[in-house]
Short mmCIF file of C-alpha atoms in Angstrom, two decimals:
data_model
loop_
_atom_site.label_atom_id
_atom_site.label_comp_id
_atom_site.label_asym_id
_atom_site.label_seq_id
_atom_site.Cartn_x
_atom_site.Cartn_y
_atom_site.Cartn_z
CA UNK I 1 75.06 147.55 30.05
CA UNK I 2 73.29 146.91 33.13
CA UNK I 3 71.97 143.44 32.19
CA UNK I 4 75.88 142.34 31.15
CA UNK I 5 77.05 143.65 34.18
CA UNK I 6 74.41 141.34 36.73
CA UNK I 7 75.27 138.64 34.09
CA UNK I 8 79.38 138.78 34.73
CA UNK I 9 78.77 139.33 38.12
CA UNK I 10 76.48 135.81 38.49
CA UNK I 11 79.25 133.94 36.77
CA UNK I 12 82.19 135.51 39.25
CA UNK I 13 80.01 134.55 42.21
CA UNK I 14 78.91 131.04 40.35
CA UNK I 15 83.21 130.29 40.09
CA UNK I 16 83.85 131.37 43.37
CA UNK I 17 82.16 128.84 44.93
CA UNK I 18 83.74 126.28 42.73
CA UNK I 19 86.93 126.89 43.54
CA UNK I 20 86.07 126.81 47.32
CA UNK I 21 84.70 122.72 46.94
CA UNK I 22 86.87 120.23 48.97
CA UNK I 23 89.59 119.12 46.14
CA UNK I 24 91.47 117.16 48.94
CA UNK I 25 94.95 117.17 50.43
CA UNK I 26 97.58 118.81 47.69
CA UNK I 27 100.84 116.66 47.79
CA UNK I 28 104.46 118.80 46.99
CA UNK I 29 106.52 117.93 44.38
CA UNK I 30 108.10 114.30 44.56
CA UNK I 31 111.75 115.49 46.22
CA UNK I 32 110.03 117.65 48.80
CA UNK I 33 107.79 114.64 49.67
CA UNK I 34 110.50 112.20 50.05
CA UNK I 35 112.72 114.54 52.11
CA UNK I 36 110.27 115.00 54.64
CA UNK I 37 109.11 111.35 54.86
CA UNK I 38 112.03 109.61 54.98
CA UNK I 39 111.91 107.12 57.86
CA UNK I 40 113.07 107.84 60.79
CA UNK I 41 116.41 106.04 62.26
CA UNK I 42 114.54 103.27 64.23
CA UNK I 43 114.65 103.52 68.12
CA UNK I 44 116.56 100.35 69.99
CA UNK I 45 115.42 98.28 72.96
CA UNK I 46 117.80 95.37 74.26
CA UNK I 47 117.06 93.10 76.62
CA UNK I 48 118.86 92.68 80.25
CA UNK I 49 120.38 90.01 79.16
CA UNK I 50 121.75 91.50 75.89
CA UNK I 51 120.62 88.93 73.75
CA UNK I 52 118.05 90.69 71.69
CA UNK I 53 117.31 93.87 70.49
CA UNK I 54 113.96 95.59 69.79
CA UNK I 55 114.38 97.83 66.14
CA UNK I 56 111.33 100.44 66.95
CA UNK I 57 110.48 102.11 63.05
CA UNK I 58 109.27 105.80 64.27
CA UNK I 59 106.70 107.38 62.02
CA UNK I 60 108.22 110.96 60.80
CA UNK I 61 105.37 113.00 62.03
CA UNK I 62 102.06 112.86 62.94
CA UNK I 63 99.07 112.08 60.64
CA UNK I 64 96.12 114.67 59.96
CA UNK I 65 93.33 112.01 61.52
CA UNK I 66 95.86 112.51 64.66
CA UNK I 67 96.25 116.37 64.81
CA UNK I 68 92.02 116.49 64.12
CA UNK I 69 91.98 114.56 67.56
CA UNK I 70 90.46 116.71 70.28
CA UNK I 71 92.82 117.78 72.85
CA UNK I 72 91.53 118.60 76.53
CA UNK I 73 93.90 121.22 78.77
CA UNK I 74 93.08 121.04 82.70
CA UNK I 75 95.09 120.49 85.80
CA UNK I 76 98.41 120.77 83.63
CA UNK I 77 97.59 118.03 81.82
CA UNK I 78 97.04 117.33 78.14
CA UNK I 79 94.46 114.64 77.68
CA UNK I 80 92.84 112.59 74.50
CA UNK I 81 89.21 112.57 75.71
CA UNK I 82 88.32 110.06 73.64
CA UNK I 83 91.07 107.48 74.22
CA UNK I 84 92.03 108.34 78.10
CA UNK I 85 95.61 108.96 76.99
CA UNK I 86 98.05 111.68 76.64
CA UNK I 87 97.11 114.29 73.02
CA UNK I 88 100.11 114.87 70.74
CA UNK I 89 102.63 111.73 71.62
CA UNK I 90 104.69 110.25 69.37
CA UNK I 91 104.55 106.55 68.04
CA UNK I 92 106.14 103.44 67.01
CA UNK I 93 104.65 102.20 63.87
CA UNK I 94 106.53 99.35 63.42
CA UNK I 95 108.53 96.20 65.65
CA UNK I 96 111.10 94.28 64.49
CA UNK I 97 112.79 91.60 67.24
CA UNK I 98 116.76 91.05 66.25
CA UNK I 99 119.10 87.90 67.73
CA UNK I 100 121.89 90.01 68.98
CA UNK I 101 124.45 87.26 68.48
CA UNK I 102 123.41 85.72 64.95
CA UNK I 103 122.67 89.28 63.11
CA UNK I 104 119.08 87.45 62.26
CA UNK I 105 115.86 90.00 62.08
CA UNK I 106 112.35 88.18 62.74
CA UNK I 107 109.00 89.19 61.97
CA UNK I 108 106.55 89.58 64.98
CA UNK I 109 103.01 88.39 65.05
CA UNK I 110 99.85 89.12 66.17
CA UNK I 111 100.47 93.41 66.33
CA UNK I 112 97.81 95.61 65.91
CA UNK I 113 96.77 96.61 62.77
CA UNK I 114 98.06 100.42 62.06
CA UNK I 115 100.37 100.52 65.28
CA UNK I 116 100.84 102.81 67.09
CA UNK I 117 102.99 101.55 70.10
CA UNK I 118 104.52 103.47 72.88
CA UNK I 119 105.81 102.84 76.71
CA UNK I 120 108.30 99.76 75.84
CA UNK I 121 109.22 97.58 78.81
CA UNK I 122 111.04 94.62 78.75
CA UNK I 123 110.49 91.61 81.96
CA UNK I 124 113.52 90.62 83.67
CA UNK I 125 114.05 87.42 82.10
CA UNK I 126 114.59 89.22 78.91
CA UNK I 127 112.51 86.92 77.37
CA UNK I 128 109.16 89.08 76.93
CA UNK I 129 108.55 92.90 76.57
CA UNK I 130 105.35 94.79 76.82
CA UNK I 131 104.22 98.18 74.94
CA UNK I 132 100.54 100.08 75.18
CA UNK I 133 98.56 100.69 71.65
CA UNK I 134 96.65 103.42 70.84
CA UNK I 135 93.67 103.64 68.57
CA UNK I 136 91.17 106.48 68.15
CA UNK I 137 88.96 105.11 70.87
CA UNK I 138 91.31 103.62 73.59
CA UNK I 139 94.52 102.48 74.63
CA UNK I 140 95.59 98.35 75.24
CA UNK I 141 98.41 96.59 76.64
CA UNK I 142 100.06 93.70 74.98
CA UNK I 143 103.04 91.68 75.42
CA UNK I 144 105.27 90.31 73.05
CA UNK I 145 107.17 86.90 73.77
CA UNK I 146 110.81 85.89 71.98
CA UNK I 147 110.05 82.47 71.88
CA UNK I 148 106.90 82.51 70.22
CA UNK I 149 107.39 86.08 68.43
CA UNK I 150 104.06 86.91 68.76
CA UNK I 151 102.27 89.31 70.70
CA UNK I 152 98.70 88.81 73.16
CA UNK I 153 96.55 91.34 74.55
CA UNK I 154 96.50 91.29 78.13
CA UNK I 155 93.78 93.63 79.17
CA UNK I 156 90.00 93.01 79.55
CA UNK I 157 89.48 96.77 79.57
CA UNK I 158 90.91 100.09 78.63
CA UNK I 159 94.02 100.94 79.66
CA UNK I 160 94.51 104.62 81.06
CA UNK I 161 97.53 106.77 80.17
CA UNK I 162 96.40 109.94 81.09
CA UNK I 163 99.01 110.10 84.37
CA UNK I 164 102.63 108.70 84.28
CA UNK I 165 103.71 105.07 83.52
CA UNK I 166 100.45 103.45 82.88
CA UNK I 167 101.83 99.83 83.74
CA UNK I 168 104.85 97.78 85.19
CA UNK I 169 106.10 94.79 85.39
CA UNK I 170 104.93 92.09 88.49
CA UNK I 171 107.90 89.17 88.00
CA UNK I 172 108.52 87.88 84.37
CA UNK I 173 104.58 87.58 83.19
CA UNK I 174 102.41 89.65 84.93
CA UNK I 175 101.87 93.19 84.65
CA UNK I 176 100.04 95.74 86.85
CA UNK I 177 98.09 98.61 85.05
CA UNK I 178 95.78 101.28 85.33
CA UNK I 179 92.53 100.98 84.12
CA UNK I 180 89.94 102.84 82.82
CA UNK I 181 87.05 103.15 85.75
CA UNK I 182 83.87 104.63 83.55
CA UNK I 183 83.11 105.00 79.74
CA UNK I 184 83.58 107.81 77.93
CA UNK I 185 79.13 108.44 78.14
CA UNK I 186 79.38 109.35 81.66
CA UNK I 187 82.04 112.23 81.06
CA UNK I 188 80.35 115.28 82.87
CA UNK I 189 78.26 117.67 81.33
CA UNK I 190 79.34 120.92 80.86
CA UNK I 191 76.37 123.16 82.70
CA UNK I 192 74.85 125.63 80.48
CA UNK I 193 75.86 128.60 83.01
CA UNK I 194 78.07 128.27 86.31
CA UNK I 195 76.24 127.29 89.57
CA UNK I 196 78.08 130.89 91.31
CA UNK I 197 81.38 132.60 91.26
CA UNK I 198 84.81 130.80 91.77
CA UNK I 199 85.96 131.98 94.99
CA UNK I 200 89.66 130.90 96.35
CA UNK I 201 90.69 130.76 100.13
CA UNK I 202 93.77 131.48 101.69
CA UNK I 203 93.29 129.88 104.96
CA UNK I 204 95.76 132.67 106.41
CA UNK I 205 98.83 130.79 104.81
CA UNK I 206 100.65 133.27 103.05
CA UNK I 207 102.65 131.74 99.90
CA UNK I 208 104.46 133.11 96.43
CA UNK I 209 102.07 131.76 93.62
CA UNK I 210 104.03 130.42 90.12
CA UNK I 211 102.28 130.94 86.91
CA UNK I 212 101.21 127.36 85.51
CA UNK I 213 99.33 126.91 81.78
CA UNK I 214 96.25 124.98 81.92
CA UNK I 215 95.52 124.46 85.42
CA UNK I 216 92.16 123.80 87.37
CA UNK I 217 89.26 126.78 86.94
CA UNK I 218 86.20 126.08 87.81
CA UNK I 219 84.01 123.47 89.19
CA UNK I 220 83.59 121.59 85.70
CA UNK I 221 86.85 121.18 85.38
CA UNK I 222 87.68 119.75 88.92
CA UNK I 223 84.69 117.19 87.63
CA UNK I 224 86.75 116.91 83.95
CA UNK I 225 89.79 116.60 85.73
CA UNK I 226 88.72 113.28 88.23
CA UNK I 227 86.54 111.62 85.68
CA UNK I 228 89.83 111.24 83.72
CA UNK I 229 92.57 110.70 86.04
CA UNK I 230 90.54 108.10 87.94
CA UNK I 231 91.86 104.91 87.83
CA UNK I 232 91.64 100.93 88.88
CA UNK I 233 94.95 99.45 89.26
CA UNK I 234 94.63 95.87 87.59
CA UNK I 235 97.04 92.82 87.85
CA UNK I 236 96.97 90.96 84.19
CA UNK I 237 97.91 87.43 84.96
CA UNK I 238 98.71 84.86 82.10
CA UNK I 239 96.17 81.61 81.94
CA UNK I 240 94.70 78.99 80.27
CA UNK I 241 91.96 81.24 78.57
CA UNK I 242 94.23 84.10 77.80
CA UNK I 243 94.56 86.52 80.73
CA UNK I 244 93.11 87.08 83.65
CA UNK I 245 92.83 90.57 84.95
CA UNK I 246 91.85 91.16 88.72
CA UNK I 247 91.65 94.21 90.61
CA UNK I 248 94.16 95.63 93.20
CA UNK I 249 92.46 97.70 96.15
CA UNK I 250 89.75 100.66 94.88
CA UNK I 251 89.58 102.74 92.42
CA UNK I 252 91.47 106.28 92.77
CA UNK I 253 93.44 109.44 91.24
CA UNK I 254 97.02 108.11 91.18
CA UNK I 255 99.77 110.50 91.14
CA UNK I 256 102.23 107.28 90.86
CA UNK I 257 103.16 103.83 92.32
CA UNK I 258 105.86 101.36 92.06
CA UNK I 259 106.61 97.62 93.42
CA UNK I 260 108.34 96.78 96.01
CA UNK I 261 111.54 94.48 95.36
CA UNK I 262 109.89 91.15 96.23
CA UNK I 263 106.93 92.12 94.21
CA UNK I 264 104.79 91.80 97.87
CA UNK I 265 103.78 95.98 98.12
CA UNK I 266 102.91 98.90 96.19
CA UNK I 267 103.92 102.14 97.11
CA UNK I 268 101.62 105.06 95.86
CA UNK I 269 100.69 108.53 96.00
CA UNK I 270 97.02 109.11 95.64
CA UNK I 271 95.94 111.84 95.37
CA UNK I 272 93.18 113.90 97.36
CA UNK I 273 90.75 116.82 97.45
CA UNK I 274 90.70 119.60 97.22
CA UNK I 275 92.36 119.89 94.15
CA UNK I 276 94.38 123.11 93.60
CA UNK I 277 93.50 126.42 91.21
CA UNK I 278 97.21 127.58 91.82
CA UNK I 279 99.56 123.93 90.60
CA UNK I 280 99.46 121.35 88.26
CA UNK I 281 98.20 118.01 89.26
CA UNK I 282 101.41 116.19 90.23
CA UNK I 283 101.23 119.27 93.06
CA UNK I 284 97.82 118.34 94.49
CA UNK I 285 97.28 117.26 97.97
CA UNK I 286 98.47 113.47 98.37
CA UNK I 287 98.73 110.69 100.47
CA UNK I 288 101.76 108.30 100.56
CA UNK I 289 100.22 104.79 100.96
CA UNK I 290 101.47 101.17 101.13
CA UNK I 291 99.22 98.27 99.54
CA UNK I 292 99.52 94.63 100.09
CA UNK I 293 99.53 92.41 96.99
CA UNK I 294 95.49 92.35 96.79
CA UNK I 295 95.35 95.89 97.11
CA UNK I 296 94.62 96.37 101.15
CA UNK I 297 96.43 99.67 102.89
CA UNK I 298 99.29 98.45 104.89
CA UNK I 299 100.41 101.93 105.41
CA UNK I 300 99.85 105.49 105.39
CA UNK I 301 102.95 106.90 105.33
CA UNK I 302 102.24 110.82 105.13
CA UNK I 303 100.03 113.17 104.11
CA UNK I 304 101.73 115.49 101.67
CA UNK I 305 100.05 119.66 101.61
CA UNK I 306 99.36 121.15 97.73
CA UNK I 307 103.04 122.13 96.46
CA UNK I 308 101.25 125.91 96.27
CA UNK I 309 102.60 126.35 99.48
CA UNK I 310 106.79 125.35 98.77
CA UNK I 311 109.06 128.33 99.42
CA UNK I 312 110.36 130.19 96.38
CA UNK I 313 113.75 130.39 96.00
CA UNK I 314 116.76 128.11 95.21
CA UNK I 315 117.30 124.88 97.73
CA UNK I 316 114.21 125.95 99.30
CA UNK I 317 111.98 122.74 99.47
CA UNK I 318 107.56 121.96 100.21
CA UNK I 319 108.27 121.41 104.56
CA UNK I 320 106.87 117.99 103.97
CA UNK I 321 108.35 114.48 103.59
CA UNK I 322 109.26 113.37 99.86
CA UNK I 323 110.99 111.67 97.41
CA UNK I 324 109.49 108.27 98.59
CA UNK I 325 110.82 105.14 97.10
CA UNK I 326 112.27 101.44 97.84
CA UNK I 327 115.41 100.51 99.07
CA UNK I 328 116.35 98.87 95.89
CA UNK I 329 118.91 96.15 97.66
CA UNK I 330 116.00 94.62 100.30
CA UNK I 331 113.06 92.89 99.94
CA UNK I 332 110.60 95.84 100.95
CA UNK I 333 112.19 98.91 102.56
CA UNK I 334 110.67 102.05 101.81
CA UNK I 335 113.18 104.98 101.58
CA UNK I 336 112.24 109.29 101.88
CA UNK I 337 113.68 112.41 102.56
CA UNK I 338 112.63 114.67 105.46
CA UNK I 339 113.94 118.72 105.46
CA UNK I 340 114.98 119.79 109.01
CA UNK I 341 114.31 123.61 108.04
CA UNK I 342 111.03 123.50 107.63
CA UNK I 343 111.88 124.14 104.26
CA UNK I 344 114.28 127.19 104.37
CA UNK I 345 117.83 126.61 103.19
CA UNK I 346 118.71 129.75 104.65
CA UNK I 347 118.08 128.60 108.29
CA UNK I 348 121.23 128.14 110.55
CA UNK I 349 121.54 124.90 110.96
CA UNK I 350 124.39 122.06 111.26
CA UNK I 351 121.99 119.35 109.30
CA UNK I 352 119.02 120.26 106.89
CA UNK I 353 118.36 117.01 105.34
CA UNK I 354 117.65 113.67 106.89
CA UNK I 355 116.75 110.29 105.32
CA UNK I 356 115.07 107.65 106.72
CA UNK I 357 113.95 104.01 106.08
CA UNK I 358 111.06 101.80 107.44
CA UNK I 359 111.07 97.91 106.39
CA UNK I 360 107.96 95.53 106.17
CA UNK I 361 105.62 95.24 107.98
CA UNK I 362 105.90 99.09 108.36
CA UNK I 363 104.69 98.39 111.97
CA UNK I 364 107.92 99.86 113.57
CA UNK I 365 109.73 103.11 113.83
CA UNK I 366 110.89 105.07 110.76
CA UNK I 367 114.93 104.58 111.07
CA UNK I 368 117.30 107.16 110.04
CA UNK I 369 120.24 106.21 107.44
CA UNK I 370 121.51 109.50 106.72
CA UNK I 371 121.84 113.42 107.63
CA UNK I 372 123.26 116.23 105.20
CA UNK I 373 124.44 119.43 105.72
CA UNK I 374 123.13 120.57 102.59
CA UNK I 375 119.72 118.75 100.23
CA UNK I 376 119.79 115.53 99.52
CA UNK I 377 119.81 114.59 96.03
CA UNK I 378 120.52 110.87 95.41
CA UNK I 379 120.39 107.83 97.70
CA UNK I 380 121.91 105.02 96.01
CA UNK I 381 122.13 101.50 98.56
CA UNK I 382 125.11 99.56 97.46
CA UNK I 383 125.01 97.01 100.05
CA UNK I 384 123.63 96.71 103.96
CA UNK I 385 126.45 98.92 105.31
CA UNK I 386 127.09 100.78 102.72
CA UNK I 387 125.21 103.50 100.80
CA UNK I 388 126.03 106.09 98.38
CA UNK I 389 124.67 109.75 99.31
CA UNK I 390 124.97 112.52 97.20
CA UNK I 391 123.88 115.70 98.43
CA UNK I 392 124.34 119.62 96.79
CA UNK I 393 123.16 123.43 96.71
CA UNK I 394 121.92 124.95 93.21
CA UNK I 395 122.41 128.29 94.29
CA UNK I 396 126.20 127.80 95.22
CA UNK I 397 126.58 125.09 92.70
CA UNK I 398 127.80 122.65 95.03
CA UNK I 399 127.66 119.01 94.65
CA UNK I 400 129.17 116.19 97.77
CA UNK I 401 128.92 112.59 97.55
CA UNK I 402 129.43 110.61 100.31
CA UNK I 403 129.62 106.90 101.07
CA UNK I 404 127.57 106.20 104.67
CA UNK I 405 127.35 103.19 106.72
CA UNK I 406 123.90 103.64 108.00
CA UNK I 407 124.46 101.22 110.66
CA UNK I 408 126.70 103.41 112.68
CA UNK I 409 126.34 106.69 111.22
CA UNK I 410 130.02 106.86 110.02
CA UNK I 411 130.45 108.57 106.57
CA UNK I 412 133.73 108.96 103.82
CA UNK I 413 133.64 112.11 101.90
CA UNK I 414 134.34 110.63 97.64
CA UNK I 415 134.36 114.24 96.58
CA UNK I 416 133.08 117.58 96.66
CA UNK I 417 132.97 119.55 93.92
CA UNK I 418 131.67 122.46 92.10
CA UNK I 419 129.52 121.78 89.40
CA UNK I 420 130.77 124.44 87.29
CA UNK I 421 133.98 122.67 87.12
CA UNK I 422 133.35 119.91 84.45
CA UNK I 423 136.45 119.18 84.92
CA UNK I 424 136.18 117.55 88.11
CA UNK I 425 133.26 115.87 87.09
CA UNK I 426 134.09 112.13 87.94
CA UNK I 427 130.91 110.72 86.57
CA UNK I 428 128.14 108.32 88.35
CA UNK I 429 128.73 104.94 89.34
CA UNK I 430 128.21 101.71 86.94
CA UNK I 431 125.20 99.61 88.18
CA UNK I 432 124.26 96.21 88.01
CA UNK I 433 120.81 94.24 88.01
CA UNK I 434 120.67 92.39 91.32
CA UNK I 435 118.44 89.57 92.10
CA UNK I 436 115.29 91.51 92.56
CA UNK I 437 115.99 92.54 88.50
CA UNK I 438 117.28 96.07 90.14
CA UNK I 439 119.82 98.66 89.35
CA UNK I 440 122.50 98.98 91.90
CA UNK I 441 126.27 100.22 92.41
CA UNK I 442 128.81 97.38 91.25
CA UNK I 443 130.95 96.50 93.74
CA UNK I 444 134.62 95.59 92.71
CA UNK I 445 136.70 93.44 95.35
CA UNK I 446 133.94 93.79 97.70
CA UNK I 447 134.64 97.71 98.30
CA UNK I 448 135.81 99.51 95.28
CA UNK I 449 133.40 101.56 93.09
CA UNK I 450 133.59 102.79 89.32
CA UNK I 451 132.67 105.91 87.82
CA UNK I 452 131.86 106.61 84.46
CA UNK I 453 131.02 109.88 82.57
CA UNK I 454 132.24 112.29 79.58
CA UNK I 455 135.94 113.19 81.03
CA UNK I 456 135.53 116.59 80.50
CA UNK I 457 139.31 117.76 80.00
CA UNK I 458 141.13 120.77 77.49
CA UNK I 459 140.85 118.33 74.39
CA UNK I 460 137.11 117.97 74.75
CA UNK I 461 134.88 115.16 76.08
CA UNK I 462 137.50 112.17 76.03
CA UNK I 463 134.40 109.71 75.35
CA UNK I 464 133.11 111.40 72.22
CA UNK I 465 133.39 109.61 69.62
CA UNK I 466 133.29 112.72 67.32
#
């Protein structure tokens, strides 16, 4: 009995690990499977121009060579460490180009094999449109033209995606990106044991601390954290051997940047150490910088403190300068908000928001366009004497728009609502490209404006179609 009892026991063990061999993926039965990968309903893309539209075929979900890919957590941030590019997006796996006026779909040539497109752009001309492609080891830029429906790489290296918009348009056929500064061999080491404790100083600034996920912990990850976010901006130019891709000022952690109208300056916020253990990345100490068109500093605008020291509390803002951007109706005016309060809604005080513009050169003094009683929220420029200001209050739900002539300081109250009442709601103005290929307020007869938005009312949404 003994000897049949070692002998059954060898033959459980023996089909045990038989069963546990790799067999492969199991598929579900045939209905299942087509119900959950039927295609997607493909994304659209027209141009400015409305004369063709971009049919984007969205893969259902994500493969398993994607999910395998390893994912890295720090400052906020979820990074591909192999490719410099965000872990988890969602692709296009397929283009197809459409003539808006004759119905006709055509083919485009030249994509990469197994696409997997994202970050769609089309120039102002309308006649070319650019998208980033990801592969397992790194992330390109191409650009697809109507005319020739076919698409060309534009990069000579890596393109990296690992914070905000990783390119944008410079005119109607060059592009600006960020680059990739190092390869992935000289990613730091982790250290077999930490070099000391991780201590944290207050600097006798006392400040409420919000709970972030993945944020900054030791000194590895500060290392982790600049090796990837590090980046070259890089101006792809078309020529006769392809592209030509040159560099614009040095390399550096960009928060974000954007073109002036005339396509003469960047705006950017880089930013600087120390990096904080307390706030995501886009809360780090910055600078606010202006760049020529070869990348020289024109400008420093501000220095902007870590957002780990911003009030808590509703309308309660970081007592620093923000919201920097360009005038979008002049050539190169840069645009920001400055709180009056240091901060603290709750001060007494007839105006706690001021805005204020300062045109190139950027040699002169700042020049204020506007001052609310309560935050500002939206500066819209619809022309030189005229811009829209919207201002409001989340914690009394109160929203004001205003149309200021910032020459004289004058200002006509459109409404002022509360944004409870959807009723009331008259929408946001209808835009327009201008000649710099920018969105701004449509002017009817020179002065009138139109709004646009659901018409809230006791029979529903009066623009629903349902």
């Amino acid at each position: 009995m003994r000897k049949l009892f070692f002998f059954l026991l060898s033959v459980i063990c023996f089909n045990t690990a038989n069963a546990q061999d790799a067999i492969g993926y199991q598929t579900p039965p045939k209905e299942i499977y087509d119900l959950v990968m039927a295609k997607p309903t493909p994304g659209v893309s027209v141009d400015s121009k409305g004369r063709w539209m971009l049919l984007m075929q969205r893969s259902s979900m994500p493969d398993v060579e994607e999910l395998a890919q390893p994912e890295l957590r720090i400052a906020g941030l979820r990074i591909n460490p192999k490719n410099f590019g965000p872990s988890r997006s969602s692709y296009v796996i397929g283009l197809t180009l459409k003539n808006i006026a004759t119905g006709k779909e055509l083919v485009i040539k030249n994509l990469p094999k197994n696409l997997k497109a994202s970050n769609f752009s089309w120039n102002t001309a309308g006649d070319k449109f650019a998208f980033t492609h990801s592969s397992l080891t790194g992330i390109d830029l191409f650009v697809a033209d109507v005319n020739t429906l076919a698409a060309v790489k534009y990069n000579n290296v890596p393109v990296n995606a690992v914070m905000g918009n990783p390119f944008t348009w410079v005119g109607d056929n060059s592009i600006l990106f960020r680059s990739v500064t190092k390869p992935l061999s000289q990613q730091p080491i982790r250290p077999a044991a930490p070099a000391g404790p991780v201590a944290q100083q207050s600097l006798g600034k006392v400040a409420a601390s919000r709970t972030y996920q993945d944020l900054i912990k030791s000194p590895y990850d500060e290392a982790l954290f600049e090796f990837y976010a590090t980046t070259q901006l890089v101006k792809a130019s078309p020529s006769t051997r392809g592209t030509l891709n040159m560099n614009i000022g040095s390399p550096m952690i960009l928060n974000s940047y954007s073109l002036s109208p005339d396509k003469e300056y960047t705006l950017l916020e880089k930013i600087d150490k120390p990096f904080s253990y307390l706030v995501p990345a886009g809360g780090f100490n910055s600078s606010m910088i202006i760049l020529d068109v070869i990348g020289r500093e024109v400008k420093l605008l501000a220095k902007i403190p870590s957002s780990e020291l911003a009030p808590t509390g509703f309308d309660n803002v970081l007592n620093a300068p923000h919201d920097f951007g360009w005038k979008d109706d002049e050539p190169a005016t840069v645009i920001w908000v400055t709180p009056l309060d240091s901060g603290i809604m709750k001060k007494k005080m007839d105006f706690h928001d001021e805005a204020f513009a300062l045109a190139a050169p950027f040699s002169g003094k700042p020049v204020s366009i506007a001052k609310t009683a309560m935050r500002i929220m939206d500066i819209s420029p619809v022309k030189k004497d005229m811009i829209l200001v919207t201002e409001g209050l989340q914690a009394k739900r109160r929203q004001k728009a205003s149309i200021v002539n910032p020459v004289d300081g004058s200002s006509t109250i459109l409404f002022d609502r509360s944004t409870d009442d959807a009723y009331s709601n008259p929408g946001r103005p209808l835009t327009e490209l201008n000649h710099y290929g920018r969105d701004v307020i449509k002017l009817i007869d020179g002065n009138k404006i139109i709004l646009s938005g659901m018409g809230a009312s006791p029979e529903g949404d009066l623009d629903d179609p349902g």
